[in-house]
Tab-separated table of N, CA, C and O in Angstrom:
chain	number	residue	atom	x	y	z
A	209	MET	N	264.100	137.435	134.287
A	209	MET	CA	263.396	138.342	133.403
A	209	MET	C	262.435	139.216	134.026
A	209	MET	O	261.639	138.815	134.857
A	210	ALA	N	262.248	140.484	133.655
A	210	ALA	CA	261.450	141.319	134.218
A	210	ALA	C	259.874	141.132	133.734
A	210	ALA	O	259.662	140.541	132.630
A	211	THR	N	258.792	141.315	134.506
A	211	THR	CA	257.472	141.039	133.958
A	211	THR	C	257.156	142.249	133.104
A	211	THR	O	257.527	143.237	133.004
A	212	LYS	N	256.419	141.469	131.937
A	212	LYS	CA	256.141	142.248	130.833
A	212	LYS	C	254.570	142.049	130.407
A	212	LYS	O	254.139	141.077	130.626
A	213	VAL	N	253.730	143.143	130.351
A	213	VAL	CA	252.343	143.024	129.930
A	213	VAL	C	252.174	143.549	128.743
A	213	VAL	O	252.419	144.654	128.606
A	214	SER	N	251.261	142.809	128.055
A	214	SER	CA	250.950	143.417	126.757
A	214	SER	C	249.230	143.130	126.580
A	214	SER	O	248.786	142.145	127.013
A	215	LEU	N	248.534	144.079	125.739
A	215	LEU	CA	247.257	143.948	125.506
A	215	LEU	C	247.238	143.392	124.167
A	215	LEU	O	247.669	143.772	123.071
A	216	LEU	N	246.385	142.286	124.028
A	216	LEU	CA	246.067	141.665	122.692
A	216	LEU	C	244.816	141.927	122.372
A	216	LEU	O	243.687	141.825	122.967
A	217	ASP	N	244.535	142.339	121.095
A	217	ASP	CA	243.259	142.752	120.508
A	217	ASP	C	242.699	141.574	119.842
A	217	ASP	O	243.139	140.793	119.015
A	218	SER	N	241.406	141.190	120.449
A	218	SER	CA	240.613	140.098	119.985
A	218	SER	C	239.309	140.400	119.049
A	218	SER	O	238.581	139.525	118.899
A	219	GLY	N	239.147	141.637	118.680
A	219	GLY	CA	238.088	142.054	117.744
A	219	GLY	C	237.103	142.691	118.713
A	219	GLY	O	237.476	143.377	119.753
A	220	THR	N	235.896	142.820	118.157
A	220	THR	CA	234.760	143.734	118.685
A	220	THR	C	233.536	142.886	118.653
A	220	THR	O	233.309	141.968	118.080
A	221	LEU	N	232.566	143.269	119.596
A	221	LEU	CA	231.205	142.550	119.774
A	221	LEU	C	230.424	143.811	119.918
A	221	LEU	O	230.529	144.860	120.335
A	222	VAL	N	228.988	143.533	119.783
A	222	VAL	CA	228.025	144.487	120.006
A	222	VAL	C	226.987	144.185	121.146
A	222	VAL	O	226.579	142.698	120.927
A	223	ILE	N	226.829	144.797	122.061
A	223	ILE	CA	225.807	144.654	123.253
A	223	ILE	C	224.999	145.620	123.440
A	223	ILE	O	225.145	146.755	123.003
A	224	ASP	N	223.870	145.588	124.176
A	224	ASP	CA	222.939	146.689	124.510
A	224	ASP	C	223.763	147.483	125.641
A	224	ASP	O	224.364	146.982	126.508
A	225	GLN	N	223.496	148.664	125.432
A	225	GLN	CA	224.365	149.601	126.234
A	225	GLN	C	223.963	149.449	127.661
A	225	GLN	O	224.898	149.602	128.651
A	226	SER	N	222.642	149.148	127.966
A	226	SER	CA	222.404	148.843	129.459
A	226	SER	C	223.082	147.859	130.105
A	226	SER	O	223.131	147.727	131.289
A	227	HIS	N	223.780	146.911	129.512
A	227	HIS	CA	224.571	145.814	129.907
A	227	HIS	C	225.774	146.690	130.534
A	227	HIS	O	226.701	145.710	131.430
A	228	ILE	N	226.083	147.688	130.029
A	228	ILE	CA	227.611	148.227	130.517
A	228	ILE	C	227.337	149.499	131.272
A	228	ILE	O	228.278	150.073	131.749
A	229	THR	N	226.158	150.054	131.335
A	229	THR	CA	225.947	151.487	132.107
A	229	THR	C	224.786	151.272	133.076
A	229	THR	O	224.057	152.191	133.155
A	230	TRP	N	224.818	150.179	133.863
A	230	TRP	CA	223.893	149.835	134.804
A	230	TRP	C	222.318	150.247	134.506
A	230	TRP	O	221.774	150.989	135.067
A	231	ASN	N	221.944	149.475	133.475
A	231	ASN	CA	220.702	149.644	132.933
A	231	ASN	C	220.067	150.882	132.397
A	231	ASN	O	219.069	151.177	132.097
A	232	LEU	N	221.059	151.838	131.953
A	232	LEU	CA	220.840	152.856	131.321
A	232	LEU	C	221.146	152.724	129.699
A	232	LEU	O	221.987	152.142	129.417
A	233	GLY	N	220.231	153.633	128.845
A	233	GLY	CA	220.330	153.295	127.543
A	233	GLY	C	219.947	152.046	126.946
A	233	GLY	O	220.725	151.654	125.968
A	234	ALA	N	219.092	151.488	127.520
A	234	ALA	CA	218.449	150.241	126.908
A	234	ALA	C	217.988	150.561	125.603
A	234	ALA	O	217.314	151.596	125.303
A	235	GLY	N	218.222	149.577	124.658
A	235	GLY	CA	217.941	149.598	123.263
A	235	GLY	C	218.958	150.228	122.451
A	235	GLY	O	218.696	150.409	121.123
A	236	ASN	N	220.127	150.773	123.025
A	236	ASN	CA	221.120	151.353	122.169
A	236	ASN	C	222.337	150.480	122.065
A	236	ASN	O	222.960	149.965	122.990
A	237	PRO	N	222.402	149.784	120.737
A	237	PRO	CA	223.660	148.917	120.598
A	237	PRO	C	224.910	149.778	120.647
A	237	PRO	O	224.928	150.841	120.114
A	238	VAL	N	225.927	148.749	121.339
A	238	VAL	CA	227.217	149.659	121.334
A	238	VAL	C	228.349	148.620	120.976
A	238	VAL	O	228.289	147.483	121.497
A	239	ARG	N	229.262	148.803	120.078
A	239	ARG	CA	230.462	148.051	119.641
A	239	ARG	C	231.510	148.284	120.808
A	239	ARG	O	231.889	149.344	121.004
A	240	PHE	N	232.062	147.194	121.391
A	240	PHE	CA	233.025	147.334	122.178
A	240	PHE	C	234.078	146.479	121.982
A	240	PHE	O	233.971	145.258	121.474
A	241	PRO	N	235.425	146.929	122.494
A	241	PRO	CA	236.466	145.793	122.211
A	241	PRO	C	236.677	144.797	123.199
A	241	PRO	O	236.323	144.874	124.180
A	242	VAL	N	237.307	143.707	122.641
A	242	VAL	CA	237.538	142.533	123.285
A	242	VAL	C	239.147	142.370	123.532
A	242	VAL	O	239.626	142.371	122.449
A	243	TYR	N	239.641	142.196	124.578
A	243	TYR	CA	241.011	142.208	124.987
A	243	TYR	C	241.281	140.938	125.577
A	243	TYR	O	240.502	140.398	126.561
A	244	SER	N	242.607	140.540	125.595
A	244	SER	CA	243.390	139.656	126.450
A	244	SER	C	244.504	140.247	126.692
A	244	SER	O	245.062	141.260	126.249
A	245	VAL	N	245.031	139.776	128.026
A	245	VAL	CA	246.438	140.375	128.507
A	245	VAL	C	247.276	139.413	128.490
A	245	VAL	O	247.266	138.347	129.298
A	246	LEU	N	248.539	139.464	127.893
A	246	LEU	CA	249.628	138.642	127.918
A	246	LEU	C	250.546	139.185	128.961
A	246	LEU	O	250.867	140.181	129.065
A	247	ILE	N	250.932	138.243	129.915
A	247	ILE	CA	251.841	138.358	130.831
A	247	ILE	C	253.119	137.506	130.717
A	247	ILE	O	252.764	136.175	130.985
A	248	GLU	N	254.115	138.170	130.514
A	248	GLU	CA	255.273	137.423	130.539
A	248	GLU	C	256.097	137.481	131.968
A	248	GLU	O	256.371	138.601	132.457
A	249	HIS	N	256.241	136.230	132.596
A	249	HIS	CA	256.704	136.360	134.001
A	249	HIS	C	257.781	135.411	134.139
A	249	HIS	O	257.848	134.299	133.537
A	250	ASP	N	258.442	135.504	135.257
A	250	ASP	CA	259.501	134.581	135.712
A	250	ASP	C	258.839	133.284	135.731
A	250	ASP	O	259.386	132.042	135.587
A	251	ASP	N	257.454	133.016	136.333
A	251	ASP	CA	256.847	131.797	136.545
A	251	ASP	C	256.259	131.341	135.141
A	251	ASP	O	255.639	130.230	135.427
A	252	GLY	N	255.997	131.858	134.095
A	252	GLY	CA	255.574	131.485	132.779
A	252	GLY	C	255.034	132.579	132.014
A	252	GLY	O	255.233	133.825	132.244
A	253	LEU	N	254.398	132.138	131.021
A	253	LEU	CA	253.675	132.977	130.066
A	253	LEU	C	252.120	132.710	130.385
A	253	LEU	O	251.732	131.712	130.202
A	254	PHE	N	251.555	133.859	130.702
A	254	PHE	CA	250.137	133.755	131.161
A	254	PHE	C	249.276	134.643	130.170
A	254	PHE	O	249.563	135.628	129.639
A	255	LEU	N	247.919	134.303	129.881
A	255	LEU	CA	247.019	134.966	129.177
A	255	LEU	C	245.833	135.324	130.322
A	255	LEU	O	245.431	134.331	130.959
A	256	PHE	N	245.698	136.449	130.312
A	256	PHE	CA	244.366	136.862	131.453
A	256	PHE	C	243.303	137.050	130.418
A	256	PHE	O	243.246	138.051	129.477
A	257	ASP	N	242.294	135.999	130.397
A	257	ASP	CA	241.251	135.847	129.345
A	257	ASP	C	241.597	135.522	127.907
A	257	ASP	O	242.896	135.946	127.718
A	258	THR	N	240.983	135.051	127.134
A	258	THR	CA	241.218	134.638	125.662
A	258	THR	C	240.384	134.881	124.683
A	258	THR	O	240.454	134.531	123.662
A	259	GLY	N	239.612	136.139	124.846
A	259	GLY	CA	238.644	136.566	123.954
A	259	GLY	C	237.512	135.585	123.471
A	259	GLY	O	237.315	134.811	124.372
A	260	TYR	N	237.045	135.720	122.260
A	260	TYR	CA	235.997	134.785	121.880
A	260	TYR	C	236.509	134.130	120.622
A	260	TYR	O	237.471	134.224	119.887
A	261	ASP	N	235.674	133.064	120.296
A	261	ASP	CA	235.986	132.086	119.421
A	261	ASP	C	234.860	132.615	118.170
A	261	ASP	O	233.729	132.479	118.263
A	262	LEU	N	235.469	133.209	117.042
A	262	LEU	CA	234.578	133.714	116.037
A	262	LEU	C	233.549	132.936	115.428
A	262	LEU	O	232.303	133.109	115.484
A	263	GLU	N	233.834	131.638	114.954
A	263	GLU	CA	232.954	130.638	114.585
A	263	GLU	C	231.689	130.325	115.395
A	263	GLU	O	230.598	130.266	115.115
A	264	HIS	N	232.067	130.114	116.850
A	264	HIS	CA	231.163	129.946	117.730
A	264	HIS	C	230.187	131.072	118.006
A	264	HIS	O	228.876	130.721	117.934
A	265	VAL	N	230.664	132.288	117.955
A	265	VAL	CA	229.835	133.198	118.352
A	265	VAL	C	228.831	133.617	117.026
A	265	VAL	O	227.648	133.813	117.177
A	266	LYS	N	229.561	133.353	115.809
A	266	LYS	CA	228.515	133.558	114.777
A	266	LYS	C	227.529	132.379	114.712
A	266	LYS	O	226.270	132.664	114.109
A	267	ALA	N	227.716	131.176	115.248
A	267	ALA	CA	226.906	130.213	115.079
A	267	ALA	C	225.708	130.187	116.183
A	267	ALA	O	224.655	130.084	116.021
A	268	VAL	N	226.257	130.710	117.570
A	268	VAL	CA	225.227	130.600	118.561
A	268	VAL	C	224.623	132.000	119.081
A	268	VAL	O	223.600	132.154	119.436
A	269	LEU	N	225.474	133.025	118.634
A	269	LEU	CA	225.145	134.414	119.268
A	269	LEU	C	225.538	135.652	118.044
A	269	LEU	O	226.074	136.467	118.239
A	270	PRO	N	224.688	135.279	116.891
A	270	PRO	CA	225.067	135.983	115.611
A	270	PRO	C	224.479	137.613	116.086
A	270	PRO	O	225.093	138.483	115.278
A	271	PHE	N	223.690	138.007	116.915
A	271	PHE	CA	223.133	139.191	117.200
A	271	PHE	C	224.250	139.787	118.051
A	271	PHE	O	224.122	141.239	117.916
A	272	GLU	N	225.398	139.151	118.534
A	272	GLU	CA	226.450	140.090	119.014
A	272	GLU	C	227.337	140.586	117.793
A	272	GLU	O	228.323	141.347	118.132
A	273	LEU	N	226.910	140.433	116.700
A	273	LEU	CA	227.791	141.018	115.545
A	273	LEU	C	229.281	141.137	115.690
A	273	LEU	O	229.805	141.994	115.493
A	274	PRO	N	229.748	139.900	115.727
A	274	PRO	CA	231.139	139.739	116.092
A	274	PRO	C	232.039	140.385	114.767
A	274	PRO	O	231.757	140.074	113.602
A	275	GLU	N	233.080	140.956	115.150
A	275	GLU	CA	234.081	141.425	114.308
A	275	GLU	C	235.350	141.245	114.552
A	275	GLU	O	235.885	141.575	115.581
A	276	GLN	N	236.074	140.180	113.929
A	276	GLN	CA	237.464	139.640	114.090
A	276	GLN	C	238.257	139.264	112.984
A	276	GLN	O	237.740	138.415	112.150
A	277	THR	N	239.346	139.790	112.807
A	277	THR	CA	240.163	139.538	111.570
A	277	THR	C	241.218	138.363	111.940
A	277	THR	O	241.184	137.931	113.113
A	278	GLU	N	241.673	137.779	110.814
A	278	GLU	CA	242.657	136.641	111.116
A	278	GLU	C	243.639	137.151	112.080
A	278	GLU	O	244.103	136.398	112.897
A	279	GLU	N	244.184	138.439	111.951
A	279	GLU	CA	245.083	139.161	112.883
A	279	GLU	C	244.813	139.178	114.187
A	279	GLU	O	245.488	139.470	115.171
A	280	GLN	N	243.478	139.226	114.493
A	280	GLN	CA	243.139	139.543	116.042
A	280	GLN	C	242.778	138.065	116.638
A	280	GLN	O	242.222	138.066	117.705
A	281	THR	N	242.928	136.970	116.047
A	281	THR	CA	242.875	135.727	116.723
A	281	THR	C	243.903	135.584	117.880
A	281	THR	O	245.062	136.008	117.756
A	282	ILE	N	243.818	134.743	118.730
A	282	ILE	CA	244.863	134.544	119.931
A	282	ILE	C	246.243	133.849	119.036
A	282	ILE	O	247.216	134.467	119.400
A	283	PRO	N	246.161	133.038	118.227
A	283	PRO	CA	247.385	132.431	117.703
A	283	PRO	C	248.178	133.783	116.993
A	283	PRO	O	249.173	133.789	117.077
A	284	ALA	N	247.589	134.609	116.162
A	284	ALA	CA	247.896	135.484	115.461
A	284	ALA	C	248.583	136.623	116.756
A	284	ALA	O	249.754	137.366	116.353
A	285	GLN	N	247.992	137.058	117.408
A	285	GLN	CA	248.250	137.936	118.354
A	285	GLN	C	249.595	137.456	119.181
A	285	GLN	O	250.372	138.249	119.487
A	286	LEU	N	249.621	136.191	119.536
A	286	LEU	CA	250.574	135.695	120.143
A	286	LEU	C	251.951	135.662	119.214
A	286	LEU	O	252.885	136.057	119.835
A	287	GLU	N	251.688	135.416	117.918
A	287	GLU	CA	252.859	135.346	116.985
A	287	GLU	C	253.250	136.613	116.860
A	287	GLU	O	254.644	136.902	117.001
A	288	LYS	N	252.485	137.702	116.835
A	288	LYS	CA	252.881	139.130	116.975
A	288	LYS	C	253.793	139.593	118.131
A	288	LYS	O	254.696	140.518	117.758
A	289	ALA	N	253.447	138.974	119.218
A	289	ALA	CA	254.261	139.111	120.352
A	289	ALA	C	255.326	138.338	120.412
A	289	ALA	O	256.359	138.091	121.558
A	290	GLY	N	255.712	137.422	119.410
A	290	GLY	CA	256.874	136.585	119.602
A	290	GLY	C	256.746	135.176	120.119
A	290	GLY	O	257.637	134.453	120.512
A	291	PHE	N	255.601	134.729	120.199
A	291	PHE	CA	255.066	133.338	120.818
A	291	PHE	C	254.244	132.495	120.091
A	291	PHE	O	253.470	132.994	119.109
A	292	LYS	N	254.090	131.493	120.475
A	292	LYS	CA	253.190	130.391	119.847
A	292	LYS	C	252.250	130.023	121.070
A	292	LYS	O	252.458	130.103	122.067
A	293	PRO	N	250.906	129.499	120.515
A	293	PRO	CA	249.939	128.982	121.506
A	293	PRO	C	250.689	128.031	122.487
A	293	PRO	O	250.309	127.873	123.702
A	294	GLU	N	251.600	126.967	121.926
A	294	GLU	CA	252.002	126.123	123.123
A	294	GLU	C	252.974	126.770	123.986
A	294	GLU	O	253.404	126.093	124.958
A	295	ASP	N	253.467	127.927	123.832
A	295	ASP	CA	254.126	128.573	124.730
A	295	ASP	C	253.523	129.082	126.068
A	295	ASP	O	254.225	129.268	127.002
A	296	VAL	N	252.256	129.126	125.833
A	296	VAL	CA	251.458	129.619	127.153
A	296	VAL	C	251.318	128.534	128.049
A	296	VAL	O	251.003	127.619	127.800
A	297	THR	N	251.694	128.930	129.312
A	297	THR	CA	251.643	128.149	130.429
A	297	THR	C	250.557	128.083	131.363
A	297	THR	O	250.129	127.194	132.209
A	298	GLY	N	249.708	129.187	131.292
A	298	GLY	CA	248.617	129.552	132.040
A	298	GLY	C	247.664	130.459	131.692
A	298	GLY	O	248.061	131.277	130.929
A	299	ILE	N	246.320	130.047	131.758
A	299	ILE	CA	245.314	131.067	131.445
A	299	ILE	C	244.575	131.339	132.665
A	299	ILE	O	244.448	130.537	133.750
A	300	ILE	N	244.262	132.700	132.981
A	300	ILE	CA	243.549	133.214	134.038
A	300	ILE	C	242.396	133.625	133.630
A	300	ILE	O	242.328	134.812	132.850
A	301	ASN	N	241.235	133.039	133.799
A	301	ASN	CA	240.010	133.481	133.456
A	301	ASN	C	239.383	134.389	134.445
A	301	ASN	O	239.076	133.902	135.640
A	302	SER	N	238.946	135.603	134.170
A	302	SER	CA	238.224	136.360	135.154
A	302	SER	C	236.865	135.824	135.529
A	302	SER	O	236.561	135.910	136.526
A	303	HIS	N	236.097	135.399	134.534
A	303	HIS	CA	234.903	134.548	134.617
A	303	HIS	C	234.677	133.890	133.275
A	303	HIS	O	235.481	133.987	132.311
A	304	LEU	N	233.647	133.149	133.313
A	304	LEU	CA	233.405	132.152	132.048
A	304	LEU	C	232.534	132.529	130.894
A	304	LEU	O	231.996	131.832	130.219
A	305	HIS	N	232.416	133.777	130.846
A	305	HIS	CA	231.580	134.454	129.745
A	305	HIS	C	232.360	133.984	128.381
A	305	HIS	O	233.633	134.082	128.434
A	306	PHE	N	231.525	133.793	127.335
A	306	PHE	CA	232.142	133.358	126.047
A	306	PHE	C	233.181	134.324	125.509
A	306	PHE	O	234.052	133.973	124.871
A	307	ASP	N	233.071	135.610	125.828
A	307	ASP	CA	233.950	136.521	125.279
A	307	ASP	C	235.325	136.648	126.161
A	307	ASP	O	236.077	137.513	125.815
A	308	HIS	N	235.600	135.845	127.161
A	308	HIS	CA	236.612	135.753	127.943
A	308	HIS	C	237.414	134.307	127.772
A	308	HIS	O	238.376	134.302	128.437
A	309	VAL	N	236.682	133.483	127.476
A	309	VAL	CA	237.271	132.288	127.220
A	309	VAL	C	237.202	131.243	125.969
A	309	VAL	O	237.717	130.310	125.859
A	310	GLY	N	236.933	132.119	124.841
A	310	GLY	CA	236.844	131.713	123.622
A	310	GLY	C	238.211	131.067	123.011
A	310	GLY	O	238.209	130.122	122.134
A	311	GLY	N	239.202	131.514	123.389
A	311	GLY	CA	240.569	131.022	122.949
A	311	GLY	C	241.231	129.894	123.877
A	311	GLY	O	242.431	129.513	123.427
A	312	ASN	N	240.667	129.601	124.849
A	312	ASN	CA	241.362	128.531	125.999
A	312	ASN	C	241.485	127.230	125.134
A	312	ASN	O	242.673	126.875	125.285
A	313	ARG	N	240.787	126.986	124.310
A	313	ARG	CA	240.937	125.558	123.494
A	313	ARG	C	242.227	125.667	122.720
A	313	ARG	O	242.572	124.679	122.283
A	314	LEU	N	242.606	126.726	122.302
A	314	LEU	CA	243.790	126.790	121.414
A	314	LEU	C	245.032	126.967	122.226
A	314	LEU	O	246.092	126.981	121.512
A	315	LEU	N	245.193	126.622	123.513
A	315	LEU	CA	246.496	126.740	124.410
A	315	LEU	C	246.739	125.424	124.873
A	315	LEU	O	246.182	125.177	126.261
A	316	PRO	N	247.232	124.478	124.267
A	316	PRO	CA	247.226	123.145	124.582
A	316	PRO	C	248.206	122.991	125.799
A	316	PRO	O	247.815	121.766	126.621
A	317	ASN	N	248.996	123.509	126.219
A	317	ASN	CA	249.879	123.413	127.519
A	317	ASN	C	249.451	124.295	128.481
A	317	ASN	O	250.408	124.330	129.602
A	318	ALA	N	248.498	125.025	128.471
A	318	ALA	CA	248.344	125.858	129.639
A	318	ALA	C	247.317	125.280	130.552
A	318	ALA	O	246.409	124.595	130.321
A	319	THR	N	247.573	125.635	131.899
A	319	THR	CA	246.826	125.200	132.959
A	319	THR	C	245.662	126.455	133.136
A	319	THR	O	246.229	127.710	133.090
A	320	THR	N	244.614	126.221	133.317
A	320	THR	CA	243.575	127.180	133.684
A	320	THR	C	243.362	127.557	135.119
A	320	THR	O	243.103	126.544	135.734
A	321	TYR	N	243.115	128.870	135.323
A	321	TYR	CA	242.908	129.042	136.707
A	321	TYR	C	241.815	130.230	136.783
A	321	TYR	O	241.650	130.932	135.895
A	322	LEU	N	240.884	129.905	137.764
A	322	LEU	CA	239.702	130.642	138.028
A	322	LEU	C	239.316	130.474	139.194
A	322	LEU	O	239.742	129.680	139.968
A	323	HIS	N	238.335	131.354	139.679
A	323	HIS	CA	237.858	131.550	141.180
A	323	HIS	C	236.885	130.126	141.303
A	323	HIS	O	236.208	129.788	140.464
A	324	GLU	N	236.961	129.465	142.387
A	324	GLU	CA	236.128	128.385	142.694
A	324	GLU	C	234.580	128.685	142.619
A	324	GLU	O	234.000	127.920	142.173
A	325	ALA	N	234.349	129.997	143.070
A	325	ALA	CA	232.810	130.117	142.921
A	325	ALA	C	232.391	130.334	141.372
A	325	ALA	O	231.226	130.006	141.173
A	326	GLU	N	233.193	130.792	140.528
A	326	GLU	CA	232.836	130.769	139.148
A	326	GLU	C	232.756	129.479	138.587
A	326	GLU	O	231.977	129.261	137.920
A	327	LEU	N	233.590	128.631	138.961
A	327	LEU	CA	233.536	127.096	138.465
A	327	LEU	C	232.395	126.585	139.061
A	327	LEU	O	231.590	125.778	138.304
A	328	ARG	N	231.926	126.687	140.257
A	328	ARG	CA	230.841	126.128	140.854
A	328	ARG	C	229.398	126.724	140.087
A	328	ARG	O	228.661	125.961	139.844
A	329	GLN	N	229.352	127.992	139.771
A	329	GLN	CA	228.351	128.423	139.228
A	329	GLN	C	228.133	127.959	137.713
A	329	GLN	O	227.252	127.526	137.382
A	330	ALA	N	229.408	127.652	137.063
A	330	ALA	CA	229.328	127.109	135.738
A	330	ALA	C	228.912	125.542	135.754
A	330	ALA	O	228.256	125.232	134.865
A	331	LEU	N	228.970	124.870	136.752
A	331	LEU	CA	228.702	123.732	136.848
A	331	LEU	C	227.100	123.462	137.284
A	331	LEU	O	226.772	122.393	137.250
A	332	SER	N	226.715	124.433	137.814
A	332	SER	CA	225.419	124.429	138.282
A	332	SER	C	224.643	125.861	138.239
A	332	SER	O	224.454	126.594	138.979
A	333	PRO	N	224.436	126.106	136.878
A	333	PRO	CA	223.906	127.382	136.565
A	333	PRO	C	222.557	127.788	137.062
A	333	PRO	O	221.854	126.939	137.294
A	334	GLU	N	222.384	129.088	137.171
A	334	GLU	CA	220.943	129.407	137.448
A	334	GLU	C	219.935	129.172	136.325
A	334	GLU	O	220.479	129.108	135.234
A	335	PRO	N	218.598	128.875	136.449
A	335	PRO	CA	217.842	128.498	135.456
A	335	PRO	C	217.533	129.413	134.290
A	335	PRO	O	217.083	129.227	133.202
A	336	PHE	N	217.732	130.762	134.525
A	336	PHE	CA	217.562	131.795	133.704
A	336	PHE	C	218.928	131.857	132.775
A	336	PHE	O	218.832	132.653	131.851
């Protein structure tokens, strides 16, 4: 099988512009897209990041103004690509922010891969 890479749409969030433009534009809200990358490979079916969990963001971070349709959830995006959540064999998390790991729990057969320094930080976070 040849490797195939697809972009999955996970909806959008709003953050302060200064978070994405090196402290410029503070106070300007910016709506940005959240994506996952589906990788079909000889070694398995992988997701690079899994977007966010809409209900969690609404409950804990409502100021992020999440917008996600049912069609933008991980299960629906996988179905659109011809797969089910159970088909995913691996999750590669770039880092552990909520908008990169929200769909991890929906992939019951996947092994999660991330950098050991990211895991170490998550287990012992900075006080701020």
